[in-house]
Amino acid sequence: MDRRTSHPSEDSFMLFGMREHDNKQKGHLDYGNGHLHGPAVDLETAIRETGYGWYQFWLLMICGSVYMTCAIGTTTLSFVLPAAECDFTLDSANKGEINATPLVGMIFGSYVWGSMADTQGRKKVLVISLTMDFIAGLLSSLAPNFITFLICRFFNGFGIIGATSVCFPYLSEFLAFKHRDLNLCRLEIFWVLGVCAVPGLAWLLIPLKFTWTPYPELTFRSWRLFVFFCGVPSLIIGLTLHFCFHETPKFLLSQGHHDEALAVLRKVFVFNKRRDPSEYCVRRLAAETHNLQLNEDGSPMHFPHEHKGEKASLGRRIVLRLEVLWDQNVALFSGPLAKYTLLACFIDFGIMSSYYTLMLWFPELLERFHSYNNLHGGDAQVSGVCDVMGVVLDPGANNCTSPEHVHGPDNDVYLHTLIIGLSCLPTSFMLGYLVRKIGTRIMLMLFMTTSGIAILCLHLIHNEMQNLVLSCVFEALASVAEATLFCAVVHIFPTHLRALAVSLTVTCGRIGAVLGNILLGVLLDLSCEVPITTFGVLLVASGLLCLALPKPSGDHPRHSICSHAL
């Protein structure tokens, strides 16, 4: 039977198989199914030769699910605060602390996960961080008091940020250059689905009127059930990644694991094209990084310090890891990369200081507008959003004996938050097309400046509908800004610095989010104009700086090497 029409081998059905190809033959390493000779092919060409098909589709699905889970974990608290207020006896300061605590966890976690991803692997970081997010969510739902809840939410932020920042490099390193931007932009669709899922799930669960008291210190209400269910996807996706997907060939090659990288590429080829592994025309891979060289037979050349690190004591391994982290930071903040590192960090600071802050406060702000209308009639006119903020919701006026208050905000708040989330779908679906046609830098600049103008226009609104429209415009544009920035970052930085660069960018963004939440919480009732104006101006300024980012430039692989590799 012709091998092209025969049934694929067992490995071809394992998107998935974690077994490595037996590459021992007569005591020598075999990098090509028995072929010890052949041209050393750059990784970009090797990825291109695997084809573009079902493997990339399922990879996009799992990375998109990771990103959707990140959106759910990030926005969970926006609906928890109104419902948990009575159980934890929260005032406005406590609410601000709960909002800020996961963001602080993200600040610490993003740097740790970024370094781990560049030294231990992208897949390992994704699995561990998602598992931590699930455990933190489970413990959060059972937290008996305010302090315990804060600690759990810190580790929720610490965990989820690892998945948020690493899923972009993980996906990009399985894609050829011409497919990279489009697929990275498609991840934003999953973020929007996650943002929309939160108000939908909250609307379904939080209004449920039930209580369960397993012990005197804990009353299990519907909001705790909501917190638990928001963490379940992390466990499911983490297990799927662990058992069904591979480490990226780009990372494996950068660490000197030539044979493992080639085995992964071969499996991608088989899954995409349903052909025998021996038909994959790449036999040897060229070195990926500046400090990796190949021996004459094409095998990776290792250096003495690498082997010492493997056999060193725990203390020595920690010292070596810190040395690697220091070297990575020196590389990011020196030479031509320093400018782009600082630019990416400041741009994400501008995005997240406004986007994360307003996203977490949207239910609170909508509840204030709804309460204002109830007090002054549905046709009440205001001269800017700050007129509403300064009138409603005295923290001491909450009635914790009211079942309606105990079980969350008004139904209109869920509906309006859902509408704001759905407004992001058009820009998410169009993002890939716009980036390919217009360019990453230009689109990022347009997204940020327009969303900043929308924030500044909040000073001019006169009713709740205008507030909802501007909120939709802001959310639709700001929500895709960070994903667009990540598309730019993965092009700028080399493999051995890429995950850390993304994580450092994310860290600066979360610092902006913490400061934004503090600023809005402190000044919302005192001088609302200051934070609103600050957010708008910062977005516009950061957007204009996007023009200083470099234009993406891909590798220029040779023509198909199939003609001479066999």
Coordinates of C-alpha atoms in Angstrom, one line a residue:
M1 CA 0.0 0.0 0.0
D2 CA 1.2 3.5 -0.9
R3 CA 2.6 5.1 2.3
R4 CA 0.7 8.3 1.5
T5 CA -2.6 6.5 1.6
S6 CA -1.9 4.1 4.4
H7 CA -3.2 4.6 7.9
P8 CA -1.1 7.0 9.9
S9 CA 1.0 5.6 12.7
E10 CA -0.2 5.6 16.3
D11 CA 1.8 8.8 17.0
S12 CA 0.0 10.7 14.3
F13 CA -3.3 10.4 16.2
M14 CA -1.7 11.8 19.4
L15 CA -1.8 15.5 19.1
F16 CA -0.6 14.6 21.7
G17 CA 1.6 11.7 22.2
M18 CA 4.3 12.5 24.8
R19 CA 6.6 9.6 23.8
E20 CA 9.7 10.8 22.1
H21 CA 10.9 9.2 18.9
D22 CA 13.6 6.6 19.4
N23 CA 16.6 8.4 18.1
K24 CA 19.3 5.9 19.0
Q25 CA 20.9 4.0 16.1
K26 CA 24.2 2.1 16.4
G27 CA 25.2 4.3 19.3
H28 CA 24.8 7.6 17.4
L29 CA 22.2 10.3 17.7
D30 CA 19.7 10.2 14.8
Y31 CA 18.2 13.5 13.9
G32 CA 16.2 12.4 10.8
N33 CA 14.8 8.8 11.0
G34 CA 18.0 7.2 10.1
H35 CA 19.6 10.0 8.2
L36 CA 22.7 11.4 9.9
H37 CA 23.4 13.9 7.2
G38 CA 21.5 16.9 5.8
P39 CA 21.5 20.7 5.8
A40 CA 21.1 22.5 9.1
V41 CA 17.7 24.2 8.7
D42 CA 16.6 27.3 10.5
L43 CA 13.7 26.8 12.8
E44 CA 11.4 29.2 10.9
T45 CA 11.7 27.0 7.8
A46 CA 11.3 23.8 9.9
I47 CA 8.0 25.1 11.3
R48 CA 6.9 26.2 7.9
E49 CA 7.5 22.7 6.5
T50 CA 5.3 21.1 9.2
G51 CA 2.3 22.8 7.5
Y52 CA -0.5 24.8 8.9
G53 CA -3.5 22.8 9.9
W54 CA -5.3 21.0 12.6
Y55 CA -2.4 21.1 15.1
Q56 CA -2.4 24.9 15.0
F57 CA -6.2 24.9 15.3
W58 CA -6.3 22.8 18.4
L59 CA -3.3 24.8 19.8
L60 CA -5.3 28.0 19.2
M61 CA -8.3 26.4 21.0
I62 CA -6.2 25.5 24.1
C63 CA -4.3 28.8 24.2
G64 CA -7.6 30.6 23.7
S65 CA -9.1 28.7 26.6
V66 CA -6.2 29.6 28.7
Y67 CA -6.7 33.3 27.9
M68 CA -10.4 33.0 28.5
T69 CA -9.7 31.5 31.9
C70 CA -7.4 34.5 32.6
A71 CA -10.2 36.9 31.8
I72 CA -12.6 35.0 34.1
G73 CA -10.0 34.9 37.0
T74 CA -9.2 38.6 36.5
T75 CA -12.8 39.9 36.5
T76 CA -14.4 37.6 39.1
L77 CA -14.1 40.1 42.0
S78 CA -16.1 42.8 40.2
F79 CA -19.3 40.9 41.1
V80 CA -18.1 39.3 44.3
L81 CA -17.7 42.6 46.2
P82 CA -21.4 43.6 46.3
A83 CA -22.4 40.2 47.4
A84 CA -19.6 39.5 49.9
E85 CA -19.9 42.9 51.5
C86 CA -22.1 41.7 54.4
D87 CA -20.3 38.4 55.1
F88 CA -16.9 40.2 55.5
T89 CA -18.3 43.6 56.8
L90 CA -16.6 45.5 54.1
D91 CA -16.3 49.3 53.8
S92 CA -15.0 51.1 50.8
A93 CA -11.3 50.8 51.9
N94 CA -11.7 47.0 52.3
K95 CA -13.2 46.8 48.8
G96 CA -10.2 48.6 47.4
E97 CA -7.9 46.2 49.2
I98 CA -9.6 43.2 47.7
N99 CA -9.5 44.7 44.2
A100 CA -5.8 45.5 44.5
T101 CA -4.6 42.3 46.2
P102 CA -4.8 40.0 43.1
L103 CA -3.1 42.7 41.1
V104 CA -0.2 42.8 43.6
G105 CA 0.0 39.0 43.2
M106 CA 0.2 39.5 39.5
I107 CA 3.1 42.0 39.9
F108 CA 5.1 39.4 41.9
G109 CA 4.0 36.4 39.8
S110 CA 4.6 37.8 36.3
Y111 CA 8.3 38.3 36.8
V112 CA 8.7 34.8 38.5
W113 CA 6.8 33.0 35.8
G114 CA 8.5 34.9 33.0
S115 CA 11.9 33.8 34.2
M116 CA 10.7 30.2 34.8
A117 CA 9.2 30.1 31.3
D118 CA 12.5 31.1 29.7
T119 CA 14.5 28.5 31.7
Q120 CA 12.1 25.7 32.6
G121 CA 9.7 25.8 29.7
R122 CA 6.5 27.5 28.5
K123 CA 4.3 24.4 29.0
K124 CA 5.4 23.7 32.6
V125 CA 4.7 27.3 33.6
L126 CA 1.2 27.2 32.0
V127 CA 0.3 23.9 33.8
I128 CA 1.6 25.0 37.3
S129 CA 0.1 28.5 37.1
L130 CA -3.3 27.2 36.1
T131 CA -3.3 24.7 38.9
M132 CA -2.4 27.4 41.4
D133 CA -5.2 29.5 40.1
F134 CA -7.7 26.6 40.7
I135 CA -6.4 25.9 44.2
A136 CA -6.6 29.6 45.1
G137 CA -10.1 29.8 43.8
L138 CA -11.2 26.8 45.7
L139 CA -9.7 28.1 49.0
S140 CA -11.2 31.6 48.3
S141 CA -14.7 30.1 48.2
L142 CA -14.1 28.6 51.6
A143 CA -12.3 31.6 53.2
P144 CA -13.9 32.2 56.6
N145 CA -12.8 35.8 57.0
F146 CA -11.5 38.9 55.2
I147 CA -7.8 38.3 55.8
T148 CA -7.9 34.7 54.6
F149 CA -9.8 35.8 51.5
L150 CA -7.2 38.4 50.7
I151 CA -4.4 35.8 51.0
C152 CA -6.2 33.4 48.7
R153 CA -6.9 36.2 46.1
F154 CA -3.2 37.2 46.2
F155 CA -2.2 33.6 45.1
N156 CA -5.0 33.7 42.5
G157 CA -3.4 36.8 40.9
F158 CA 0.1 35.2 41.3
G159 CA -1.0 32.1 39.5
I160 CA -3.3 33.5 36.7
I161 CA -0.7 36.0 35.5
G162 CA 1.7 33.2 34.6
A163 CA -0.9 31.8 32.2
T164 CA -1.8 35.2 30.9
S165 CA 1.7 36.2 29.9
V166 CA 3.1 32.8 28.8
C167 CA 0.2 31.7 26.5
F168 CA 1.3 34.3 23.9
P169 CA 4.9 33.0 23.5
Y170 CA 3.6 29.4 23.7
L171 CA 1.3 29.9 20.8
S172 CA 3.6 32.0 18.7
E173 CA 6.5 29.6 18.9
F174 CA 4.5 26.9 17.0
L175 CA 3.6 29.3 14.2
A176 CA 5.4 30.4 11.1
F177 CA 5.9 34.1 10.8
K178 CA 3.1 34.7 8.3
H179 CA 0.5 33.1 10.5
R180 CA 1.7 34.6 13.8
D181 CA 0.0 37.9 14.1
L182 CA -3.4 36.7 12.9
N183 CA -3.5 33.8 15.5
L184 CA -2.2 35.9 18.3
C185 CA -4.9 38.5 17.6
R186 CA -7.5 35.7 17.6
L187 CA -6.7 35.1 21.3
E188 CA -8.5 38.4 22.0
I189 CA -11.8 36.8 21.0
F190 CA -11.4 34.3 23.9
W191 CA -10.6 37.1 26.3
V192 CA -13.9 38.7 25.4
L193 CA -15.8 35.4 25.8
G194 CA -14.3 35.2 29.3
V195 CA -15.3 38.7 30.1
C196 CA -18.8 38.0 28.9
A197 CA -19.0 34.7 30.7
V198 CA -18.4 36.3 34.1
P199 CA -21.6 38.5 34.3
G200 CA -23.6 35.6 32.7
L201 CA -22.4 33.2 35.4
A202 CA -22.8 35.8 38.1
W203 CA -26.3 36.5 37.0
L204 CA -27.1 32.8 37.1
L205 CA -25.5 32.0 40.5
I206 CA -25.2 35.0 42.7
P207 CA -29.0 35.8 42.9
L208 CA -29.6 32.2 44.2
K209 CA -31.0 32.5 47.8
F210 CA -29.4 29.6 49.8
T211 CA -27.1 29.3 52.7
W212 CA -25.1 26.5 54.1
T213 CA -23.2 26.7 57.4
P214 CA -20.6 23.8 57.7
Y215 CA -19.2 25.5 60.8
P216 CA -19.9 28.7 62.7
E217 CA -17.2 30.8 61.1
L218 CA -18.3 30.1 57.6
T219 CA -21.7 30.8 55.9
F220 CA -21.6 29.4 52.3
R221 CA -23.7 31.6 50.1
S222 CA -24.2 31.8 46.4
W223 CA -21.3 34.2 45.8
R224 CA -18.9 31.5 47.1
L225 CA -20.3 29.0 44.6
F226 CA -19.7 31.6 41.9
V227 CA -16.0 32.0 43.0
F228 CA -15.5 28.2 43.0
F229 CA -17.0 27.8 39.5
C230 CA -14.8 30.6 38.1
G231 CA -11.7 28.5 39.1
V232 CA -12.8 25.2 37.6
P233 CA -11.8 25.9 34.0
S234 CA -8.2 26.5 35.1
L235 CA -8.0 22.9 36.4
I236 CA -9.6 21.4 33.3
I237 CA -7.3 23.3 30.9
G238 CA -4.2 22.7 33.0
L239 CA -4.8 18.9 32.8
T240 CA -5.5 19.1 29.1
L241 CA -2.2 20.9 28.5
H242 CA -0.2 18.5 30.6
F243 CA -1.4 15.4 28.9
C244 CA -2.1 16.5 25.4
F245 CA 0.4 19.1 24.2
H246 CA 4.1 19.5 23.8
E247 CA 6.8 22.0 24.8
T248 CA 7.5 24.4 22.0
P249 CA 10.3 23.4 19.6
K250 CA 11.7 27.0 19.8
F251 CA 12.2 26.7 23.5
L252 CA 13.7 23.2 23.3
L253 CA 16.2 24.2 20.7
S254 CA 17.1 27.3 22.6
Q255 CA 18.0 25.0 25.6
G256 CA 20.1 22.7 23.4
H257 CA 17.5 19.9 23.1
H258 CA 17.9 19.5 19.4
D259 CA 16.5 15.9 19.1
E260 CA 13.5 16.7 21.2
A261 CA 12.7 19.8 19.2
L262 CA 12.9 17.9 16.0
A263 CA 10.7 15.1 17.4
V264 CA 8.0 17.7 18.3
L265 CA 8.2 19.2 14.8
R266 CA 7.9 15.8 13.3
K267 CA 4.7 15.1 15.3
V268 CA 3.2 18.4 14.2
F269 CA 4.0 17.5 10.6
V270 CA 2.3 14.1 11.0
F271 CA -0.8 15.5 12.7
N272 CA -1.2 18.3 10.1
K273 CA -0.5 16.3 6.9
R274 CA -1.4 12.7 8.0
R275 CA 1.8 11.4 6.5
D276 CA 4.6 9.2 7.7
P277 CA 7.2 10.9 10.0
S278 CA 10.0 9.8 7.6
E279 CA 8.5 12.2 5.0
Y280 CA 9.3 15.2 7.1
C281 CA 12.2 16.8 5.1
V282 CA 14.0 18.5 8.0
R283 CA 17.0 16.4 9.3
R284 CA 19.0 18.9 11.3
L285 CA 18.1 22.2 12.9
A286 CA 20.4 25.2 13.0
A287 CA 21.3 26.7 16.3
E288 CA 18.5 29.0 17.7
T289 CA 20.4 31.3 20.1
H290 CA 23.6 33.2 20.1
N291 CA 25.1 30.9 22.8
L292 CA 24.1 27.6 21.2
Q293 CA 26.3 25.9 18.6
L294 CA 26.2 22.6 16.8
N295 CA 28.8 19.9 16.6
E296 CA 29.9 18.5 13.2
D297 CA 27.2 15.8 13.3
G298 CA 24.5 18.4 14.0
S299 CA 24.1 17.7 17.7
P300 CA 23.9 20.6 20.1
M301 CA 27.1 21.7 21.7
H302 CA 26.8 22.0 25.5
F303 CA 28.9 24.1 27.8
P304 CA 30.4 23.1 31.1
H305 CA 28.3 25.4 33.3
E306 CA 25.1 23.8 32.0
H307 CA 26.2 20.3 33.3
K308 CA 27.4 21.7 36.5
G309 CA 24.1 23.4 37.1
E310 CA 22.3 20.0 36.7
K311 CA 24.4 18.3 39.4
A312 CA 24.9 21.2 41.8
S313 CA 23.4 21.4 45.2
L314 CA 20.1 23.2 45.8
G315 CA 21.8 26.4 47.0
R316 CA 24.1 26.4 44.0
R317 CA 21.1 25.8 41.6
I318 CA 19.4 28.8 43.2
V319 CA 22.5 30.9 42.7
L320 CA 22.7 29.8 39.1
R321 CA 19.1 30.6 38.5
L322 CA 19.5 34.1 39.9
E323 CA 22.5 34.6 37.7
V324 CA 20.5 33.6 34.7
L325 CA 17.7 36.0 35.7
W326 CA 20.2 38.8 36.2
D327 CA 21.8 38.2 32.8
Q328 CA 18.3 38.2 31.2
N329 CA 17.5 41.6 32.8
V330 CA 20.9 43.0 31.8
A331 CA 20.1 41.9 28.2
L332 CA 16.7 43.5 28.3
F333 CA 17.9 46.8 29.6
S334 CA 21.0 47.2 27.5
G335 CA 21.8 47.8 23.9
P336 CA 19.0 48.4 21.4
L337 CA 16.5 46.3 23.4
A338 CA 16.5 48.8 26.3
K339 CA 14.5 51.4 24.4
Y340 CA 11.9 48.8 23.4
T341 CA 11.7 47.3 26.9
L342 CA 10.9 50.7 28.4
L343 CA 8.4 51.6 25.7
A344 CA 6.5 48.3 26.1
C345 CA 6.4 48.7 29.9
F346 CA 5.1 52.3 29.8
I347 CA 2.5 51.5 27.1
D348 CA 1.1 48.6 29.1
F349 CA 1.2 50.8 32.2
G350 CA -1.0 53.2 30.4
I351 CA -3.4 50.5 29.1
M352 CA -3.9 48.7 32.4
S353 CA -4.1 51.6 34.7
S354 CA -7.3 52.6 33.0
Y355 CA -8.6 49.3 31.5
Y356 CA -8.2 47.0 34.6
T357 CA -9.4 49.8 37.0
L358 CA -12.6 50.6 35.1
M359 CA -13.3 47.0 34.3
L360 CA -13.2 46.0 38.0
W361 CA -15.2 49.1 39.0
F362 CA -17.9 48.9 36.2
P363 CA -20.5 47.0 38.3
E364 CA -20.0 49.6 41.1
L365 CA -20.2 52.5 38.8
L366 CA -23.3 51.1 37.0
E367 CA -24.9 50.4 40.4
R368 CA -24.3 54.1 41.4
F369 CA -25.9 55.3 38.1
H370 CA -28.9 52.9 38.7
S371 CA -29.3 54.2 42.2
Y372 CA -29.1 57.8 41.1
N373 CA -31.9 57.2 38.6
N374 CA -34.0 55.6 41.3
L375 CA -33.6 58.6 43.5
H376 CA -34.1 61.3 40.9
G377 CA -36.3 59.5 38.3
G378 CA -35.5 57.8 35.1
D379 CA -35.2 61.0 33.1
A380 CA -32.7 62.6 35.5
Q381 CA -30.1 64.7 33.7
V382 CA -26.5 65.0 34.9
S383 CA -23.6 67.1 33.7
G384 CA -20.9 64.5 33.6
V385 CA -20.4 61.1 35.2
C386 CA -18.8 62.6 38.3
D387 CA -22.2 64.2 39.3
V388 CA -23.4 60.7 39.9
M389 CA -20.4 59.4 41.7
G390 CA -20.4 62.1 44.3
V391 CA -24.1 61.7 45.2
V392 CA -24.8 58.0 45.7
L393 CA -23.7 55.1 47.9
D394 CA -22.8 56.3 51.3
P395 CA -20.8 53.3 52.6
G396 CA -22.7 53.4 55.9
A397 CA -26.1 53.3 54.3
N398 CA -25.9 49.6 53.2
N399 CA -28.5 47.3 54.8
C400 CA -27.1 43.9 55.3
T401 CA -30.4 42.6 56.5
S402 CA -31.9 43.1 53.0
P403 CA -31.9 39.8 51.0
E404 CA -31.5 41.8 47.8
H405 CA -28.4 43.4 49.1
V406 CA -26.9 40.2 50.4
H407 CA -27.4 38.5 47.1
G408 CA -25.7 41.0 44.8
P409 CA -26.5 44.0 42.7
D410 CA -29.6 44.9 40.7
N411 CA -30.4 42.8 37.5
D412 CA -29.7 45.9 35.3
V413 CA -26.1 45.9 36.5
Y414 CA -25.6 42.3 35.2
L415 CA -27.3 43.2 31.9
H416 CA -25.4 46.4 31.3
T417 CA -22.1 44.7 32.2
L418 CA -22.9 41.9 29.8
I419 CA -23.7 44.5 27.0
I420 CA -20.3 46.2 27.7
G421 CA -18.6 42.8 27.3
L422 CA -20.4 41.9 24.1
S423 CA -19.4 45.2 22.6
C424 CA -15.8 43.9 22.4
L425 CA -16.8 41.1 20.0
P426 CA -16.6 43.2 16.8
T427 CA -13.2 44.6 17.5
S428 CA -11.9 41.1 18.6
F429 CA -13.1 39.5 15.4
M430 CA -11.7 42.3 13.2
L431 CA -8.4 42.6 15.1
G432 CA -6.4 40.0 13.1
Y433 CA -7.6 41.5 9.8
L434 CA -6.8 45.1 10.9
V435 CA -3.4 44.2 12.2
R436 CA -2.4 42.5 8.9
K437 CA -3.7 45.3 6.7
I438 CA -2.8 48.3 8.7
G439 CA 0.0 47.2 11.1
T440 CA 0.4 46.5 14.7
R441 CA 1.8 49.9 15.7
I442 CA -0.8 51.9 13.9
M443 CA -3.7 49.9 15.2
L444 CA -2.4 50.0 18.8
M445 CA -2.1 53.7 18.6
L446 CA -5.6 54.1 17.3
F447 CA -7.1 51.7 19.9
M448 CA -5.4 53.6 22.8
T449 CA -6.0 57.2 21.7
T450 CA -9.7 56.6 20.8
S451 CA -10.4 54.8 24.1
G452 CA -8.6 57.6 25.9
I453 CA -10.9 60.1 24.2
A454 CA -13.9 58.0 25.2
I455 CA -12.9 58.3 28.8
L456 CA -12.5 62.0 28.6
C457 CA -15.9 62.3 27.1
L458 CA -17.4 60.8 30.3
H459 CA -17.2 64.4 31.6
L460 CA -19.8 65.4 29.0
I461 CA -22.5 62.7 29.4
H462 CA -26.1 63.6 30.5
N463 CA -27.8 60.3 31.1
E464 CA -27.3 56.6 31.7
M465 CA -27.6 55.6 28.1
Q466 CA -24.7 57.9 27.1
N467 CA -22.7 56.5 29.9
L468 CA -23.3 53.0 28.6
V469 CA -22.4 53.9 25.0
L470 CA -19.1 55.5 26.0
S471 CA -18.3 52.6 28.3
C472 CA -18.9 50.2 25.4
V473 CA -16.6 52.2 23.1
F474 CA -13.9 52.3 25.8
E475 CA -14.2 48.6 26.6
A476 CA -14.3 47.5 22.9
L477 CA -11.0 49.4 22.1
A478 CA -9.1 49.1 25.3
S479 CA -9.7 45.4 25.7
V480 CA -7.8 44.6 22.4
A481 CA -4.9 47.0 23.2
E482 CA -2.9 44.7 25.4
A483 CA -3.3 41.7 23.0
T484 CA -2.1 44.0 20.2
L485 CA 0.9 45.1 22.3
F486 CA 1.8 41.4 23.0
C487 CA 1.8 40.8 19.2
A488 CA 4.4 43.5 18.9
V489 CA 6.5 42.3 21.9
V490 CA 6.8 38.7 20.6
H491 CA 8.3 40.1 17.4
I492 CA 10.8 42.4 19.1
F493 CA 12.5 40.1 21.6
P494 CA 14.6 36.9 20.9
T495 CA 13.5 33.5 22.2
H496 CA 15.6 33.4 25.3
L497 CA 14.2 36.8 26.5
R498 CA 10.7 36.7 25.0
A499 CA 8.7 35.3 27.9
L500 CA 10.5 37.5 30.4
A501 CA 10.0 40.5 28.2
V502 CA 6.2 39.8 28.1
S503 CA 6.1 39.2 31.8
L504 CA 8.0 42.4 32.6
T505 CA 5.6 44.3 30.4
V506 CA 2.7 42.6 32.2
T507 CA 4.2 43.5 35.6
C508 CA 4.3 47.2 34.7
G509 CA 0.8 47.0 33.5
R510 CA -0.4 45.5 36.8
I511 CA 1.5 48.1 38.7
G512 CA -0.5 50.6 36.7
A513 CA -3.7 48.7 37.6
V514 CA -2.9 48.7 41.3
L515 CA -2.2 52.5 41.3
G516 CA -5.3 53.1 39.2
N517 CA -7.5 51.2 41.6
I518 CA -6.1 53.0 44.5
L519 CA -6.4 56.4 42.8
L520 CA -10.0 55.8 41.8
G521 CA -11.0 54.3 45.2
V522 CA -9.6 57.3 47.1
L523 CA -10.8 60.0 44.8
L524 CA -14.1 58.7 43.4
D525 CA -16.2 60.3 46.1
L526 CA -13.9 63.3 46.7
S527 CA -12.8 64.5 43.3
C528 CA -13.9 62.1 40.5
E529 CA -12.6 64.4 37.8
V530 CA -8.9 63.7 38.7
P531 CA -8.8 59.9 38.1
I532 CA -11.1 60.1 35.0
T533 CA -8.9 62.8 33.4
T534 CA -5.7 61.0 34.4
F535 CA -6.8 57.8 32.8
G536 CA -7.8 59.5 29.5
V537 CA -4.7 61.5 29.2
L538 CA -2.4 58.6 30.0
L539 CA -4.1 56.4 27.4
V540 CA -3.7 59.0 24.7
A541 CA 0.0 59.7 25.6
S542 CA 0.8 56.0 25.7
G543 CA -1.0 55.5 22.4
L544 CA 1.1 58.1 20.6
L545 CA 4.3 56.4 22.0
C546 CA 3.3 53.2 20.1
L547 CA 4.6 54.8 16.9
A548 CA 8.1 54.5 18.4
L549 CA 7.9 50.7 18.4
P550 CA 9.8 48.9 15.6
K551 CA 7.9 47.5 12.6
P552 CA 7.6 43.7 12.8
S553 CA 10.1 41.9 10.7
G554 CA 10.0 38.1 10.3
D555 CA 12.6 35.6 9.5
H556 CA 13.3 35.1 5.8
P557 CA 13.4 31.3 5.4
R558 CA 14.9 29.7 2.4
H559 CA 12.7 28.1 -0.2
S560 CA 11.4 24.6 0.4
I561 CA 14.2 22.3 1.4
C562 CA 12.4 19.1 0.5
S563 CA 14.1 18.9 -2.8
H564 CA 17.6 18.3 -1.4
A565 CA 17.1 17.2 2.2
L566 CA 16.3 13.5 1.5

